PDB file of C-alpha atoms in Angstrom:
ATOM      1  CA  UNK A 139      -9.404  44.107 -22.886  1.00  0.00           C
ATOM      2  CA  UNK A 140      -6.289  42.223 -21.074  1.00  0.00           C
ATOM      3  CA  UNK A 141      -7.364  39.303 -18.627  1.00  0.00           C
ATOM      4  CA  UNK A 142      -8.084  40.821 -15.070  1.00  0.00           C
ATOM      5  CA  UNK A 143      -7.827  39.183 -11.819  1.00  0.00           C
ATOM      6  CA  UNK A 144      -8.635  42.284  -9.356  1.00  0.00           C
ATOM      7  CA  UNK A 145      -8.386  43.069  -6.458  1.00  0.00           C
ATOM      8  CA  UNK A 146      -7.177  39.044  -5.811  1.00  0.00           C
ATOM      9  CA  UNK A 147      -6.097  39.279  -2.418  1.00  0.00           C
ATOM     10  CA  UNK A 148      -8.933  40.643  -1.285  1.00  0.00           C
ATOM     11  CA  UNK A 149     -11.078  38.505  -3.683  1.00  0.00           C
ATOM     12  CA  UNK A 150      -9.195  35.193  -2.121  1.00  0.00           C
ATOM     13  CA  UNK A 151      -9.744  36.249   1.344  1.00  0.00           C
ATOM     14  CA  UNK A 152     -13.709  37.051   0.684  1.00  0.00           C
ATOM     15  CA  UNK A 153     -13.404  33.422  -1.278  1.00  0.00           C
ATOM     16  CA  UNK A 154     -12.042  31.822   2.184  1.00  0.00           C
ATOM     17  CA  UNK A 155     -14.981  33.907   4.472  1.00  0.00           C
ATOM     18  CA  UNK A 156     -17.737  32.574   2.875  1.00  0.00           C
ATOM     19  CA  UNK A 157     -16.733  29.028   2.810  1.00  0.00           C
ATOM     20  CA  UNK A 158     -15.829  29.003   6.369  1.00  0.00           C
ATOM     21  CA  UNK A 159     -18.902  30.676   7.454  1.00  0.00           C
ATOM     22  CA  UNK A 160     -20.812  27.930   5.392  1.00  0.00           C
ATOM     23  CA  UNK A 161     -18.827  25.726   7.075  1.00  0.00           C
ATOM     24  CA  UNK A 162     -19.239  26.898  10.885  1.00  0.00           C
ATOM     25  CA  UNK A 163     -23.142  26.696  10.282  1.00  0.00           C
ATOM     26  CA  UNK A 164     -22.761  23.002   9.563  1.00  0.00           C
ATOM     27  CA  UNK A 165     -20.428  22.439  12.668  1.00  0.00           C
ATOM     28  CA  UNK A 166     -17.686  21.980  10.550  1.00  0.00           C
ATOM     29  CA  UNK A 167     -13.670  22.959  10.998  1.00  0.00           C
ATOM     30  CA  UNK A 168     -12.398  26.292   9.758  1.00  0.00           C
ATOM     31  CA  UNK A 169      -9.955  26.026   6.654  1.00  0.00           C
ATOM     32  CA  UNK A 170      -6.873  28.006   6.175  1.00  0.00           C
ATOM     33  CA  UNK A 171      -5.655  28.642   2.651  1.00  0.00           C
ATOM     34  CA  UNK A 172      -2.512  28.054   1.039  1.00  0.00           C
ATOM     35  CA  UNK A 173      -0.305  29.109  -1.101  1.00  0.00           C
ATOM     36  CA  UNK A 174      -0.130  25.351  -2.497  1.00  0.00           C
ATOM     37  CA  UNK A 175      -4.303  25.293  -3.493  1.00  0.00           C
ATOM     38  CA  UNK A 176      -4.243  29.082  -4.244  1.00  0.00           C
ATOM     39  CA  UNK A 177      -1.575  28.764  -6.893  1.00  0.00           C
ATOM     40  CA  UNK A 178      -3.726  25.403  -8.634  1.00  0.00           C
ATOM     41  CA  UNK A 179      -6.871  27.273  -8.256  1.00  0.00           C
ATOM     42  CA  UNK A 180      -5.500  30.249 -10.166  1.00  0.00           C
ATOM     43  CA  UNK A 181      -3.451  28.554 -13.041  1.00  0.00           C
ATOM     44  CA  UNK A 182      -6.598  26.751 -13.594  1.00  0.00           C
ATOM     45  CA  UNK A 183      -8.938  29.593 -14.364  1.00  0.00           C
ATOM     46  CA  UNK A 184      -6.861  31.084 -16.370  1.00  0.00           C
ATOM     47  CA  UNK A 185      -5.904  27.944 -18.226  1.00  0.00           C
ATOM     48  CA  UNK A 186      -9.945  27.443 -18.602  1.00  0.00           C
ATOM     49  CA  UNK A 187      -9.706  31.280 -19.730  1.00  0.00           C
ATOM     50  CA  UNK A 188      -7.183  31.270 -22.388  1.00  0.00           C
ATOM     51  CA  UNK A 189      -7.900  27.849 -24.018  1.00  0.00           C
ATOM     52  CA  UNK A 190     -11.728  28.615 -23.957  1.00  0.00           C
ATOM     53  CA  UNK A 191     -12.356  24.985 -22.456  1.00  0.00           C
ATOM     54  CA  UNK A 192     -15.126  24.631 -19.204  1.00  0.00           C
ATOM     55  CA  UNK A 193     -13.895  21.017 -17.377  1.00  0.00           C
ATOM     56  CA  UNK A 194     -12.054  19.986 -14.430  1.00  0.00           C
ATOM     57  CA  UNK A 195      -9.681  18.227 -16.450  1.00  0.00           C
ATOM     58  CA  UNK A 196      -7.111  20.091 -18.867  1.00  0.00           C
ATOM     59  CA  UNK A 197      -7.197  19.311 -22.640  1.00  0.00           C
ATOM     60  CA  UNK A 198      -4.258  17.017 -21.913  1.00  0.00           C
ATOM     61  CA  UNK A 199      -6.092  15.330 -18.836  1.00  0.00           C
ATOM     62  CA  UNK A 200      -4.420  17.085 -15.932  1.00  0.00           C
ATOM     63  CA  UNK A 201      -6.683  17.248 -12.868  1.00  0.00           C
ATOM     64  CA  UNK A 202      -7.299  18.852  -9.977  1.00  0.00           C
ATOM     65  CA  UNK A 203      -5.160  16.389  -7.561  1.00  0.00           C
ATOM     66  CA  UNK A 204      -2.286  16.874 -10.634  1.00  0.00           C
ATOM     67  CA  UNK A 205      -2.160  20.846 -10.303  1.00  0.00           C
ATOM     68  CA  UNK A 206      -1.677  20.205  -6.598  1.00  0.00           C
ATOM     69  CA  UNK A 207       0.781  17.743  -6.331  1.00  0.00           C
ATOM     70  CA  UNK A 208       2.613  19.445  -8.935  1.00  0.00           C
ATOM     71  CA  UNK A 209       2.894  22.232  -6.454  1.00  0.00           C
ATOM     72  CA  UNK A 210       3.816  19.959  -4.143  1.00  0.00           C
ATOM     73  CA  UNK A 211       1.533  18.862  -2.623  1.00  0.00           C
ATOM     74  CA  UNK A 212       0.826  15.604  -0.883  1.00  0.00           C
ATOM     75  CA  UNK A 213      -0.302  12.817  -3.150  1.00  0.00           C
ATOM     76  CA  UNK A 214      -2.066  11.094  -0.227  1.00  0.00           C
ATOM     77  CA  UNK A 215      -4.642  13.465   0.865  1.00  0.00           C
ATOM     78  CA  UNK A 216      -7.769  13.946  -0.733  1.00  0.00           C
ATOM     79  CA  UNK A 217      -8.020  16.553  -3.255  1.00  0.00           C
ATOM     80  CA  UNK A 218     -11.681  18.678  -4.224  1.00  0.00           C
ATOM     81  CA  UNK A 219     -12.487  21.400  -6.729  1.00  0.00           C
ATOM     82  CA  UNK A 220     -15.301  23.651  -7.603  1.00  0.00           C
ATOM     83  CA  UNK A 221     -15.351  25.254 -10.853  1.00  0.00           C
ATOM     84  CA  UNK A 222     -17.800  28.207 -12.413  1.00  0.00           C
ATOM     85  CA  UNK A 223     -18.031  30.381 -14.744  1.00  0.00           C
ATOM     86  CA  UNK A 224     -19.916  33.937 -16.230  1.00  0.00           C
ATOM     87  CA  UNK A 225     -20.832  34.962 -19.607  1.00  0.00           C
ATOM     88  CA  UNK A 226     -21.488  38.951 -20.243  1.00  0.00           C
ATOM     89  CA  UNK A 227     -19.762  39.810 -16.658  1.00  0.00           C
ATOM     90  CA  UNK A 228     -17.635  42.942 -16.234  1.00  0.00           C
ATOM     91  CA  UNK A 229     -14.671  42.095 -16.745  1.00  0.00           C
ATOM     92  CA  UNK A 230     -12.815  42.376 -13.954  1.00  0.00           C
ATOM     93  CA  UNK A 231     -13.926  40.234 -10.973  1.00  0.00           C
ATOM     94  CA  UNK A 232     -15.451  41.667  -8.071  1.00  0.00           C
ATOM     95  CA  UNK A 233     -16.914  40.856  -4.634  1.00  0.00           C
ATOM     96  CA  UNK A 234     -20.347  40.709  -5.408  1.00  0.00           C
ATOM     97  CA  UNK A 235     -19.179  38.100  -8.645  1.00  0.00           C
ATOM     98  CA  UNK A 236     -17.403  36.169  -6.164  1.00  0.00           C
ATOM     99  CA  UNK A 237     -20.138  36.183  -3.377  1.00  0.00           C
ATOM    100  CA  UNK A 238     -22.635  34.836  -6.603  1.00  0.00           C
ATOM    101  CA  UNK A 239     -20.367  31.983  -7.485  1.00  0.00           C
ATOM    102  CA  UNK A 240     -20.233  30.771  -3.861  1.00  0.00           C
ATOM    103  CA  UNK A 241     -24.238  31.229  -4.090  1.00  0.00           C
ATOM    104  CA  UNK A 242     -24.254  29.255  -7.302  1.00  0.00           C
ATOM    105  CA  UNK A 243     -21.718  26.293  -5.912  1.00  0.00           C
ATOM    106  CA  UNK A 244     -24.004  25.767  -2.423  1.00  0.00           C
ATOM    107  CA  UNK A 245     -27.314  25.445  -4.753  1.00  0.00           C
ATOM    108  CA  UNK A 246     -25.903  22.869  -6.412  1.00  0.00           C
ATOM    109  CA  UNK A 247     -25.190  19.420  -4.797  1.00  0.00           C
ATOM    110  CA  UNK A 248     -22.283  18.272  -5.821  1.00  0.00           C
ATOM    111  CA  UNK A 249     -20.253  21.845  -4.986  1.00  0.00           C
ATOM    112  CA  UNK A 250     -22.147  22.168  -2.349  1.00  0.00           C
ATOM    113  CA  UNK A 251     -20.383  18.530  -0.270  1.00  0.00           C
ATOM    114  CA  UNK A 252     -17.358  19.511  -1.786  1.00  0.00           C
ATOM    115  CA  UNK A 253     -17.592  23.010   0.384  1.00  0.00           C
ATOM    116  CA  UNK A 254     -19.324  21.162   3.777  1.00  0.00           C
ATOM    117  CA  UNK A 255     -17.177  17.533   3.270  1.00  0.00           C
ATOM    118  CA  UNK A 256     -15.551  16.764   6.695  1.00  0.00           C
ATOM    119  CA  UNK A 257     -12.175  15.582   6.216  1.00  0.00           C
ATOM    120  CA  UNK A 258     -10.511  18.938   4.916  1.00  0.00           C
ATOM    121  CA  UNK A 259      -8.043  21.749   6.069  1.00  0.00           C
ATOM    122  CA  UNK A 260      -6.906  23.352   3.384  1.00  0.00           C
ATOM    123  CA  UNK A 261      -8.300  26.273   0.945  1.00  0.00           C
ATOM    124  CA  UNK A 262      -7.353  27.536  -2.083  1.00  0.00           C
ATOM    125  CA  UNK A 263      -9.210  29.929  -5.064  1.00  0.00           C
ATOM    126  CA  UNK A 264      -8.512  31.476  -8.155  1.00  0.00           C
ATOM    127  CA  UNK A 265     -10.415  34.000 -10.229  1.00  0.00           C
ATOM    128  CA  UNK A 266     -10.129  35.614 -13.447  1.00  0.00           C
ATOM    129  CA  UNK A 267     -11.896  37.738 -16.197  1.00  0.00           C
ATOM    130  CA  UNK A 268     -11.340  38.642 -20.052  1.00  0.00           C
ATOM    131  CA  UNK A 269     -13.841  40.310 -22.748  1.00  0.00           C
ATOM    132  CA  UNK A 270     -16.922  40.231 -20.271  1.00  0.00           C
ATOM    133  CA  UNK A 271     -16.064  36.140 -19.239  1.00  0.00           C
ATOM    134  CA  UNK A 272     -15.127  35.431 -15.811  1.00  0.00           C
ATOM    135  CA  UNK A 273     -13.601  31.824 -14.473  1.00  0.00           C
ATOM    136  CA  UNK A 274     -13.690  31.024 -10.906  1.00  0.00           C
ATOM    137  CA  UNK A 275     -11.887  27.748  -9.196  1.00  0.00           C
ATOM    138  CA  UNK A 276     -12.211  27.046  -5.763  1.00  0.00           C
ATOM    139  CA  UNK A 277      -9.756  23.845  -4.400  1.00  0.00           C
ATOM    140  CA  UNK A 278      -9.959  22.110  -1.169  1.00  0.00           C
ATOM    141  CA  UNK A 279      -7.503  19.626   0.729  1.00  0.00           C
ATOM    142  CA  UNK A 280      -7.359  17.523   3.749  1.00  0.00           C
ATOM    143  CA  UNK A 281      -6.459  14.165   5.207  1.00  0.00           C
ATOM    144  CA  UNK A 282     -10.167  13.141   4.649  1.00  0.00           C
ATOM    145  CA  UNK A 283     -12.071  10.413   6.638  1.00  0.00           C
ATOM    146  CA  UNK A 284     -12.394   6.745   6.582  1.00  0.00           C
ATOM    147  CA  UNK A 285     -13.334   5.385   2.951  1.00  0.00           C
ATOM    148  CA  UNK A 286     -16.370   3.256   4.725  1.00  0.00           C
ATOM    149  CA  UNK A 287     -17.468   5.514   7.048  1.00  0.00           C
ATOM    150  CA  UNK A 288     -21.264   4.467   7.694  1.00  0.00           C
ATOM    151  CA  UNK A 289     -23.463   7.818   7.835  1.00  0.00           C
ATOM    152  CA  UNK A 290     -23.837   9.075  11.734  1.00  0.00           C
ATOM    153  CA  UNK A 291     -20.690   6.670  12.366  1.00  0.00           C
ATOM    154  CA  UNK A 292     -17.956   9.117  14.178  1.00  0.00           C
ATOM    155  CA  UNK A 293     -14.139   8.020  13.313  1.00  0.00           C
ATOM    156  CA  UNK A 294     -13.388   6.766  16.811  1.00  0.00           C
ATOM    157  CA  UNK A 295      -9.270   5.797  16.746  1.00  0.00           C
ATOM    158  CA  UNK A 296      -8.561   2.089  17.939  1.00  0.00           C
ATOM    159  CA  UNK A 297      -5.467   1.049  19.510  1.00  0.00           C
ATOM    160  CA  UNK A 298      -3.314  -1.610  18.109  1.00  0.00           C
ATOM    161  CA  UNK A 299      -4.973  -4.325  20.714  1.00  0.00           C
ATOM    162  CA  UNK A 300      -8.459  -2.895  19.270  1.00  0.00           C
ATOM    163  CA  UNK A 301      -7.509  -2.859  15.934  1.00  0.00           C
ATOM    164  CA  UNK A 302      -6.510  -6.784  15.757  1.00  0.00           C
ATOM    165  CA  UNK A 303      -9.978  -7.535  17.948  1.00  0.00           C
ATOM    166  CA  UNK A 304     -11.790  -5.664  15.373  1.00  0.00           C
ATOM    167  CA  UNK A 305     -10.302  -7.433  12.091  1.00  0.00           C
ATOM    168  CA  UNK A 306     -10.112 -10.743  13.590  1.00  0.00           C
ATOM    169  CA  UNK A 307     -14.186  -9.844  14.459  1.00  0.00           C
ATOM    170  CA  UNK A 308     -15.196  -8.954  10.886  1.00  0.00           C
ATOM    171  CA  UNK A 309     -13.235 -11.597   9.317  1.00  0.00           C
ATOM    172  CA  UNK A 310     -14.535 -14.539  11.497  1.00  0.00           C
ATOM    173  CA  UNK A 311     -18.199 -13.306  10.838  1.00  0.00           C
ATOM    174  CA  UNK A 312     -17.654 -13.533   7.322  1.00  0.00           C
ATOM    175  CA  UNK A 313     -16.092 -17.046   8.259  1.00  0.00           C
ATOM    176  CA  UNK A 314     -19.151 -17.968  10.345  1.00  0.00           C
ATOM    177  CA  UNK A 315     -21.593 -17.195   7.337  1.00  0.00           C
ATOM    178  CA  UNK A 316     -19.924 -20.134   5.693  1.00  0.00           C
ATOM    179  CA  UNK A 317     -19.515 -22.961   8.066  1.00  0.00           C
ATOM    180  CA  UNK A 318     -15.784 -21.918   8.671  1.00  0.00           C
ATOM    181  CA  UNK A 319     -14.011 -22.665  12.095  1.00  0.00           C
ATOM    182  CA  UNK A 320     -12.734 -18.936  13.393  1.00  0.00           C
ATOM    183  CA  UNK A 321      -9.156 -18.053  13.045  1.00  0.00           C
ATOM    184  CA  UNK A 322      -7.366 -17.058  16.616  1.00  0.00           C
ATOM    185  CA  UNK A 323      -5.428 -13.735  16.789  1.00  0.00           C
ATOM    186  CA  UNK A 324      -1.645 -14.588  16.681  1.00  0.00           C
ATOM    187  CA  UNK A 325       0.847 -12.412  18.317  1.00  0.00           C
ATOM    188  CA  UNK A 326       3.663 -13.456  16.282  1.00  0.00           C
ATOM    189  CA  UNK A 327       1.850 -13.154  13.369  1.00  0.00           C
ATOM    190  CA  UNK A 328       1.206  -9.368  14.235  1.00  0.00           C
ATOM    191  CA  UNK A 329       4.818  -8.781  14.633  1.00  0.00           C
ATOM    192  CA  UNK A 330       5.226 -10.480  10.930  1.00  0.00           C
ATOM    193  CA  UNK A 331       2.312  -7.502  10.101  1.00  0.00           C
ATOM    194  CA  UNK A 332       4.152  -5.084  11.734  1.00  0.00           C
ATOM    195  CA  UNK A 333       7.299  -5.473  10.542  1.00  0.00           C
ATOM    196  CA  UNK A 334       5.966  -5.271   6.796  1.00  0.00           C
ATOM    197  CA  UNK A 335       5.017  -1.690   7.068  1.00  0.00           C
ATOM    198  CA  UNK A 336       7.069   1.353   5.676  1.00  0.00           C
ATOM    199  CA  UNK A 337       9.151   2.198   9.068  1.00  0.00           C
ATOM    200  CA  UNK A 338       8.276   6.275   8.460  1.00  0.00           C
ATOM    201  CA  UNK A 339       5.229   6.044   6.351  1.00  0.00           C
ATOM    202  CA  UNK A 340       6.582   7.535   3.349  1.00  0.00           C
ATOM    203  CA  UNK A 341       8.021   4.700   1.779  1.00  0.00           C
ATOM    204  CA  UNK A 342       6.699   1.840   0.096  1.00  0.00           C
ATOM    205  CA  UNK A 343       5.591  -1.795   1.225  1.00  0.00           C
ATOM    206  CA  UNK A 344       8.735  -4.040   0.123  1.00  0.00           C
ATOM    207  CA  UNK A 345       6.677  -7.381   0.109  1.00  0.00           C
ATOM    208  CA  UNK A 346       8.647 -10.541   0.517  1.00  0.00           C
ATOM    209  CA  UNK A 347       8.856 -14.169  -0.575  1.00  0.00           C
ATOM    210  CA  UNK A 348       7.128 -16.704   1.114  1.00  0.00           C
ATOM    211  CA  UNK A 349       9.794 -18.157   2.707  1.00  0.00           C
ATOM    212  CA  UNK A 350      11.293 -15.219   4.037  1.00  0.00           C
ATOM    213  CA  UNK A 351       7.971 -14.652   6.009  1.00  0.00           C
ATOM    214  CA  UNK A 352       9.216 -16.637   8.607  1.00  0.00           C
ATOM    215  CA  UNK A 353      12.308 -14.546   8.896  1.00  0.00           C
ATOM    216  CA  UNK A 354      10.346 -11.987  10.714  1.00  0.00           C
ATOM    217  CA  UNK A 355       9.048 -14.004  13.447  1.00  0.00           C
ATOM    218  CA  UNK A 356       9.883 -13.757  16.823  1.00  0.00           C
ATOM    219  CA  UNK A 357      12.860 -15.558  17.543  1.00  0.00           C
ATOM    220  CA  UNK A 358      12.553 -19.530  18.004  1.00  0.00           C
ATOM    221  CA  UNK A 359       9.062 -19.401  16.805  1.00  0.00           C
ATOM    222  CA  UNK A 360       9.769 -20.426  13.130  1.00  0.00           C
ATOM    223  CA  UNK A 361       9.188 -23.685  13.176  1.00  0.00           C
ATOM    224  CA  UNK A 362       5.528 -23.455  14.557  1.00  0.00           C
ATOM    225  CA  UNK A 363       4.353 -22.263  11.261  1.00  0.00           C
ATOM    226  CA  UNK A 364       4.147 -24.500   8.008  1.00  0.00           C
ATOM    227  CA  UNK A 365       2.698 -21.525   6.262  1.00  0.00           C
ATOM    228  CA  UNK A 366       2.271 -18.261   5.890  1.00  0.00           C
ATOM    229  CA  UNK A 367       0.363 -15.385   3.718  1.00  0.00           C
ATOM    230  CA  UNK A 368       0.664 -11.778   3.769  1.00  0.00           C
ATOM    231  CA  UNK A 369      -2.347  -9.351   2.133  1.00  0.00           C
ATOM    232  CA  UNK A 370      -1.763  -5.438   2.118  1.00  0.00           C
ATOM    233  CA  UNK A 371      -4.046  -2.798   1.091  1.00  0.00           C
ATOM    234  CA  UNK A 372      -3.509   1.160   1.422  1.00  0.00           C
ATOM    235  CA  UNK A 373      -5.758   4.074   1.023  1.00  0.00           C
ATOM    236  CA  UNK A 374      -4.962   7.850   0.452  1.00  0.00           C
ATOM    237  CA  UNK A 375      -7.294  10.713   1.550  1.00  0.00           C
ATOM    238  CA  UNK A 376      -8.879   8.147   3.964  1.00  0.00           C
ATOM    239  CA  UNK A 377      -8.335  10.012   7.243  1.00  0.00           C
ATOM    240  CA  UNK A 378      -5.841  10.914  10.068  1.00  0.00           C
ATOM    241  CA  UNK A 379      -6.452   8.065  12.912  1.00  0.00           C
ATOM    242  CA  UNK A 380      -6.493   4.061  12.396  1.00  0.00           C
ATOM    243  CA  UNK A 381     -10.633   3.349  12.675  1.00  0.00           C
ATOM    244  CA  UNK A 382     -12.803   0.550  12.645  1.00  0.00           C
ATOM    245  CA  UNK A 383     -14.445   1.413   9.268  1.00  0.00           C
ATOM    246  CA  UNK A 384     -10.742   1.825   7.765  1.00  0.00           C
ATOM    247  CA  UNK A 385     -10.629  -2.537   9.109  1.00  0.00           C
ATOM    248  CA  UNK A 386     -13.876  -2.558   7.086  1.00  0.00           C
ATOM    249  CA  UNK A 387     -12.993  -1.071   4.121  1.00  0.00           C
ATOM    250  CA  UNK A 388      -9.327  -2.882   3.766  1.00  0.00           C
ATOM    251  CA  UNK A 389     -10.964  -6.571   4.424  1.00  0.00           C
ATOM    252  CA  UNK A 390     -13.813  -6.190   2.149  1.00  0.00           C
ATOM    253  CA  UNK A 391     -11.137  -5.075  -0.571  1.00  0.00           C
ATOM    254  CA  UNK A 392      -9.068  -8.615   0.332  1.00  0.00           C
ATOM    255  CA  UNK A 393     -12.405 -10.342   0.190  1.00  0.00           C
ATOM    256  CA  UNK A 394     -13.028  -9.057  -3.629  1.00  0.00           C
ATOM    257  CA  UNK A 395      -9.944 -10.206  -4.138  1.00  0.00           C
ATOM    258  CA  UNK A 396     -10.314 -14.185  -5.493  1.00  0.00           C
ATOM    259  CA  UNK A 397      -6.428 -14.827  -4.017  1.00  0.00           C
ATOM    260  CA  UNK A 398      -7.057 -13.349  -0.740  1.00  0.00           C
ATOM    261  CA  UNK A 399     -10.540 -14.640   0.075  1.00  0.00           C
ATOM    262  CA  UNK A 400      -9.380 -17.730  -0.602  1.00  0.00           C
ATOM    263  CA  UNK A 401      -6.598 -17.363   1.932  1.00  0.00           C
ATOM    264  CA  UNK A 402      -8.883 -15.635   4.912  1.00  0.00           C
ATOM    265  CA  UNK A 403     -11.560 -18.137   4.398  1.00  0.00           C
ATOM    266  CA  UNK A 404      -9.824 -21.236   3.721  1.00  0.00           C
ATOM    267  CA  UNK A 405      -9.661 -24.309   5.544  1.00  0.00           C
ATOM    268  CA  UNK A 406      -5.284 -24.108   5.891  1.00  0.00           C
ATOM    269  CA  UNK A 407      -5.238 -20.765   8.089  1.00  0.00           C
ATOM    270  CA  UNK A 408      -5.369 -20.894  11.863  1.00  0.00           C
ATOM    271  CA  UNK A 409      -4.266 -17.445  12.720  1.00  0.00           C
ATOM    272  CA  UNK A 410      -4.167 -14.236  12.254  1.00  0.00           C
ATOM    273  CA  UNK A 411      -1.693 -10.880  12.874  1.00  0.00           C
ATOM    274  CA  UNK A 412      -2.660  -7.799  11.514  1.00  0.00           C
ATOM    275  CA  UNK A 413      -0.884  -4.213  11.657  1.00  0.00           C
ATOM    276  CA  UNK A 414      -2.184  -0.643  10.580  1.00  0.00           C
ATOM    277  CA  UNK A 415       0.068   2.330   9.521  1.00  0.00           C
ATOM    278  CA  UNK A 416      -1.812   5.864   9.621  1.00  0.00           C
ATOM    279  CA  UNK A 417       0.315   8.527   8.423  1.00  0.00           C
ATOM    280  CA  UNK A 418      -1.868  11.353   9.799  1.00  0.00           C
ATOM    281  CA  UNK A 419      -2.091  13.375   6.755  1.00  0.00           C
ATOM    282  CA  UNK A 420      -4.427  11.267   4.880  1.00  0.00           C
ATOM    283  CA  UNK A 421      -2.564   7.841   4.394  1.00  0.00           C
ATOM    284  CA  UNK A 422      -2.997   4.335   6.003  1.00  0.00           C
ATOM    285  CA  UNK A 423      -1.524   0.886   5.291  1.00  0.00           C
ATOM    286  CA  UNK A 424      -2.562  -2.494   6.790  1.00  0.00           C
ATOM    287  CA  UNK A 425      -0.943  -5.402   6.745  1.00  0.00           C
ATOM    288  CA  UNK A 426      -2.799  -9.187   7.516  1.00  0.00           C
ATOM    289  CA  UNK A 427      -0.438 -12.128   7.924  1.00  0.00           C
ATOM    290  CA  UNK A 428      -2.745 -15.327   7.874  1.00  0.00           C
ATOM    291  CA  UNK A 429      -0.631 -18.396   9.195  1.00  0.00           C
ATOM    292  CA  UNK A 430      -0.985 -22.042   9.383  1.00  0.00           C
ATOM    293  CA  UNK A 431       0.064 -23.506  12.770  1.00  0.00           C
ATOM    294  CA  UNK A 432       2.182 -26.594  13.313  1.00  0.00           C
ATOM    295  CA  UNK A 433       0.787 -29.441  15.087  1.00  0.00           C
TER     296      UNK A 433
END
């Protein structure tokens, strides 16, 4: 018998019910589906279907976030999928099948946060059936929330004034813990920050040379630095507003980092600029420019 989606339309619209209902009982957003998720979700199960594999990754390691972006959508915002499957089903998928594979997916963990994870908007599913098998893909998108997001912690947006306060905070604690003098927040050095970032958020970070550093300061001020040191880091998926656990997360990258610990807690920094970028649709820069101030 020929591969059979049924009645698909209907079956995707059942597909986006029970999810949302899930979702409302956990005081969670609604999601809307898309053409974008539907379309991955689909070629999916009936890749699965006519290549007889069971994975979330193709035999020629395409993934979830791949089918998506290959649809165009966004490579910055995180990217979830639920896959199942039925031996000796009818072959043609119906609602009761599909209301048992959402069953299936909320008894088991790991579906389960994929279908109640905060952080997503977007909906997608795709279902199939051949020679009593049925496939089943359900894909899920969203800006997501901050990478170090501390359980019961709420994503609280900071302003570019909080921001600094809170970076400068973290990083002279760490500072403290090891007999080090704080840094002060430098103004000029935040405009150094700023000016480092992409100026839409869709380009890339162009870093600089050393010396040219001191291009970007406020007029007249060059000559009150001897040095200066840039660190970026950027995230994708990580949320739609600038928040103190996104500071958290991008300094205890730079403090991993041998090069950039040594900068933030070394004895020849003074002062400290930072800038954040937040693209609102899952993507954030920031930008630290650790200075050494002339006598």
């Amino acid at each position: 018998m020929a591969a059979d989606t049924g009645e698909l339309t209907d079956l995707r619209a059942q597909a986006l019910s029970l999810v949302n209902d899930a979702r409302k009982r956990h005081g969670l957003n609604s999601l809307q589906a898309t053409e974008t998720l539907n379309s991955a979700a689909q070629a999916h199960a009936e890749d699965m279907l006519k290549r007889n594999y069971y994975s979330h990754t193709s035999p020629e390691g395409e993934t979830v976030s791949d089918r998506y972006r290959d649809r165009g959508g966004s490579r910055w915002k995180k990217v979830a999928e639920n896959i199942a499957r039925c031996a000796g089903c009818p072959t043609v998928p119906t609602a009761e099948r599909v209301s048992e594979f959402q069953e299936g997916w909320m008894n088991s963990p790991g579906h389960r946060q994929n279908i109640l994870a905060a952080g997503l908007e977007s909906f997608g599913f795709g279902i199939i059936g051949e020679n009593g098998r049925q496939f089943a893909v359900q894909t899920f998108a969203g800006p997501g929330v901050p990478l170090a997001l501390r359980p019961n912690e709420k994503p609280v947006e900071l302003s570019p004034s909080e921001q600094v306060s809170a970076a400068a905070h973290i990083i002279n604690a760490e500072r403290k813990r090891e007999g080090l003098a704080p840094l002060d927040t430098s103004e000029p050095l935040n405009t150094v920050a700023q000016l480092l970032l992409p100026e839409d958020g869709s380009g890339e970070m162009v870093m600089r040379r050393p010396d040219d550093l001191f291009d970007l300061l406020p007029a007249g001020s060059a000559a009150d630095w001897s040095t200066i040191e840039v660190m970026a880091g950027a995230c994708g998926g990580c949320g739609v507003q600038p928040t103190r656990a996104d500071i958290r997360y991008f300094i205890d990258q730079w403090l991993k980092s041998r090069r950039n610990r040594g900068t933030l807690l070394g004895s020849g920094v003074t002062h400290i600029g930072f800038s954040m970028l937040s693209t609102g649709e899952g993507r954030k820069i920031m930008i630290a420019a650790a200075g050494n101030r002339s006598e």
